[in-house]
Amino acid sequence: MSVNREMETDMLALFQTIDLALNLYTWVLIASAIFSWLYAFNVINSSNQFVNSVGSFLYAVTEPVLRPIRRILPDLGGIDISPIILLLIIFFIRSLMWNSLYPIFVR
């Protein structure tokens, strides 16, 4: 196998791993948004230990990324669109990665 072919295989594995991580984070972000709605409308039992564990995990994983976006966005009252903005950013990164960056490495 040539060196160029090995690099293509390595880059494909790297890009697929990054894409998988971004895809998983997308689902965690969606789960966090749904969880926050269920929590806000008292659909789930907030005194349940498991519910609190799930909520703490989702908050800890998503809040560090959402906080800078919230600081930039104007105050929209009770509406938080930062998860939507982050989903758009993730979509942009994935599209950029596959359509612009990956073709550079597979010539």
PDB file of C-alpha atoms in Angstrom:
ATOM      1  CA  MET A   1       0.000   0.000   0.000  1.00  0.00           C
ATOM      2  CA  SER A   2       1.389   3.405  -0.906  1.00  0.00           C
ATOM      3  CA  VAL A   3       2.008   6.186   1.577  1.00  0.00           C
ATOM      4  CA  ASN A   4      -0.682   8.320  -0.085  1.00  0.00           C
ATOM      5  CA  ARG A   5      -3.279   5.558   0.271  1.00  0.00           C
ATOM      6  CA  GLU A   6      -2.361   5.083   3.937  1.00  0.00           C
ATOM      7  CA  MET A   7      -2.799   8.805   4.562  1.00  0.00           C
ATOM      8  CA  GLU A   8      -6.210   8.719   2.875  1.00  0.00           C
ATOM      9  CA  THR A   9      -7.277   5.833   5.104  1.00  0.00           C
ATOM     10  CA  ASP A  10      -5.991   7.588   8.220  1.00  0.00           C
ATOM     11  CA  MET A  11      -7.710  10.844   7.298  1.00  0.00           C
ATOM     12  CA  LEU A  12     -10.963   9.014   6.566  1.00  0.00           C
ATOM     13  CA  ALA A  13     -10.823   7.402  10.011  1.00  0.00           C
ATOM     14  CA  LEU A  14     -10.115  10.776  11.635  1.00  0.00           C
ATOM     15  CA  PHE A  15     -12.940  12.538   9.781  1.00  0.00           C
ATOM     16  CA  GLN A  16     -15.378   9.721  10.552  1.00  0.00           C
ATOM     17  CA  THR A  17     -14.463   9.883  14.242  1.00  0.00           C
ATOM     18  CA  ILE A  18     -14.950  13.660  14.353  1.00  0.00           C
ATOM     19  CA  ASP A  19     -18.235  13.296  12.476  1.00  0.00           C
ATOM     20  CA  LEU A  20     -19.431  10.630  14.919  1.00  0.00           C
ATOM     21  CA  ALA A  21     -18.531  12.817  17.912  1.00  0.00           C
ATOM     22  CA  LEU A  22     -20.403  15.781  16.420  1.00  0.00           C
ATOM     23  CA  ASN A  23     -23.391  13.560  15.643  1.00  0.00           C
ATOM     24  CA  LEU A  24     -23.468  12.201  19.202  1.00  0.00           C
ATOM     25  CA  TYR A  25     -23.193  15.709  20.620  1.00  0.00           C
ATOM     26  CA  THR A  26     -26.103  16.771  18.415  1.00  0.00           C
ATOM     27  CA  TRP A  27     -28.271  14.081  20.013  1.00  0.00           C
ATOM     28  CA  VAL A  28     -27.105  15.030  23.514  1.00  0.00           C
ATOM     29  CA  LEU A  29     -28.012  18.639  22.745  1.00  0.00           C
ATOM     30  CA  ILE A  30     -31.480  17.637  21.537  1.00  0.00           C
ATOM     31  CA  ALA A  31     -31.963  15.433  24.614  1.00  0.00           C
ATOM     32  CA  SER A  32     -30.903  18.328  26.839  1.00  0.00           C
ATOM     33  CA  ALA A  33     -33.412  20.678  25.215  1.00  0.00           C
ATOM     34  CA  ILE A  34     -36.230  18.156  25.557  1.00  0.00           C
ATOM     35  CA  PHE A  35     -35.242  17.425  29.153  1.00  0.00           C
ATOM     36  CA  SER A  36     -35.272  21.120  30.015  1.00  0.00           C
ATOM     37  CA  TRP A  37     -38.796  21.480  28.574  1.00  0.00           C
ATOM     38  CA  LEU A  38     -40.038  18.451  30.510  1.00  0.00           C
ATOM     39  CA  TYR A  39     -38.411  19.798  33.672  1.00  0.00           C
ATOM     40  CA  ALA A  40     -39.807  23.313  33.184  1.00  0.00           C
ATOM     41  CA  PHE A  41     -43.377  22.049  32.722  1.00  0.00           C
ATOM     42  CA  ASN A  42     -43.124  19.575  35.631  1.00  0.00           C
ATOM     43  CA  VAL A  43     -43.735  16.588  33.380  1.00  0.00           C
ATOM     44  CA  ILE A  44     -40.914  14.659  35.056  1.00  0.00           C
ATOM     45  CA  ASN A  45     -40.408  14.188  38.775  1.00  0.00           C
ATOM     46  CA  SER A  46     -37.641  16.599  39.752  1.00  0.00           C
ATOM     47  CA  SER A  47     -37.111  14.924  43.127  1.00  0.00           C
ATOM     48  CA  ASN A  48     -36.212  11.576  41.518  1.00  0.00           C
ATOM     49  CA  GLN A  49     -32.489  10.794  41.911  1.00  0.00           C
ATOM     50  CA  PHE A  50     -32.184   9.314  38.396  1.00  0.00           C
ATOM     51  CA  VAL A  51     -33.870  12.345  36.828  1.00  0.00           C
ATOM     52  CA  ASN A  52     -31.515  14.647  38.702  1.00  0.00           C
ATOM     53  CA  SER A  53     -28.504  12.593  37.576  1.00  0.00           C
ATOM     54  CA  VAL A  54     -29.574  12.745  33.934  1.00  0.00           C
ATOM     55  CA  GLY A  55     -30.285  16.465  34.193  1.00  0.00           C
ATOM     56  CA  SER A  56     -26.937  17.169  35.834  1.00  0.00           C
ATOM     57  CA  PHE A  57     -25.105  15.191  33.166  1.00  0.00           C
ATOM     58  CA  LEU A  58     -26.882  16.938  30.285  1.00  0.00           C
ATOM     59  CA  TYR A  59     -26.309  20.348  31.892  1.00  0.00           C
ATOM     60  CA  ALA A  60     -22.618  19.646  32.502  1.00  0.00           C
ATOM     61  CA  VAL A  61     -22.082  18.470  28.924  1.00  0.00           C
ATOM     62  CA  THR A  62     -23.999  21.208  27.100  1.00  0.00           C
ATOM     63  CA  GLU A  63     -23.746  24.317  29.274  1.00  0.00           C
ATOM     64  CA  PRO A  64     -20.025  25.073  28.672  1.00  0.00           C
ATOM     65  CA  VAL A  65     -20.706  25.252  24.932  1.00  0.00           C
ATOM     66  CA  LEU A  66     -24.056  27.044  25.149  1.00  0.00           C
ATOM     67  CA  ARG A  67     -22.970  29.721  27.662  1.00  0.00           C
ATOM     68  CA  PRO A  68     -20.761  31.715  25.215  1.00  0.00           C
ATOM     69  CA  ILE A  69     -23.535  31.621  22.607  1.00  0.00           C
ATOM     70  CA  ARG A  70     -26.049  32.929  25.162  1.00  0.00           C
ATOM     71  CA  ARG A  71     -23.736  35.833  26.013  1.00  0.00           C
ATOM     72  CA  ILE A  72     -23.627  36.900  22.363  1.00  0.00           C
ATOM     73  CA  LEU A  73     -27.368  36.559  21.656  1.00  0.00           C
ATOM     74  CA  PRO A  74     -29.762  39.365  22.579  1.00  0.00           C
ATOM     75  CA  ASP A  75     -32.276  38.781  25.357  1.00  0.00           C
ATOM     76  CA  LEU A  76     -35.397  37.239  23.830  1.00  0.00           C
ATOM     77  CA  GLY A  77     -37.366  37.000  27.049  1.00  0.00           C
ATOM     78  CA  GLY A  78     -37.975  33.396  28.013  1.00  0.00           C
ATOM     79  CA  ILE A  79     -36.928  31.963  24.666  1.00  0.00           C
ATOM     80  CA  ASP A  80     -33.513  30.309  24.472  1.00  0.00           C
ATOM     81  CA  ILE A  81     -32.402  29.767  20.881  1.00  0.00           C
ATOM     82  CA  SER A  82     -28.786  28.948  21.743  1.00  0.00           C
ATOM     83  CA  PRO A  83     -29.288  25.176  21.120  1.00  0.00           C
ATOM     84  CA  ILE A  84     -30.604  25.972  17.638  1.00  0.00           C
ATOM     85  CA  ILE A  85     -27.605  28.216  16.939  1.00  0.00           C
ATOM     86  CA  LEU A  86     -25.260  25.467  18.154  1.00  0.00           C
ATOM     87  CA  LEU A  87     -26.993  22.879  15.964  1.00  0.00           C
ATOM     88  CA  LEU A  88     -26.495  25.180  12.969  1.00  0.00           C
ATOM     89  CA  ILE A  89     -22.806  25.588  13.870  1.00  0.00           C
ATOM     90  CA  ILE A  90     -22.391  21.805  14.140  1.00  0.00           C
ATOM     91  CA  PHE A  91     -24.132  21.333  10.780  1.00  0.00           C
ATOM     92  CA  PHE A  92     -21.811  23.934   9.247  1.00  0.00           C
ATOM     93  CA  ILE A  93     -18.699  22.242  10.684  1.00  0.00           C
ATOM     94  CA  ARG A  94     -19.785  18.821   9.425  1.00  0.00           C
ATOM     95  CA  SER A  95     -20.556  20.189   5.955  1.00  0.00           C
ATOM     96  CA  LEU A  96     -17.272  22.089   5.822  1.00  0.00           C
ATOM     97  CA  MET A  97     -15.371  19.035   6.946  1.00  0.00           C
ATOM     98  CA  TRP A  98     -16.795  16.660   4.334  1.00  0.00           C
ATOM     99  CA  ASN A  99     -17.243  19.051   1.405  1.00  0.00           C
ATOM    100  CA  SER A 100     -14.156  21.259   1.710  1.00  0.00           C
ATOM    101  CA  LEU A 101     -11.515  19.698   3.945  1.00  0.00           C
ATOM    102  CA  TYR A 102     -11.790  15.983   3.240  1.00  0.00           C
ATOM    103  CA  PRO A 103     -11.438  16.307  -0.568  1.00  0.00           C
ATOM    104  CA  ILE A 104      -8.075  18.016  -0.022  1.00  0.00           C
ATOM    105  CA  PHE A 105      -6.718  14.813   1.509  1.00  0.00           C
ATOM    106  CA  VAL A 106      -8.149  12.342  -1.038  1.00  0.00           C
ATOM    107  CA  ARG A 107      -6.603  13.213  -4.339  1.00  0.00           C
TER     108      ARG A 107
END
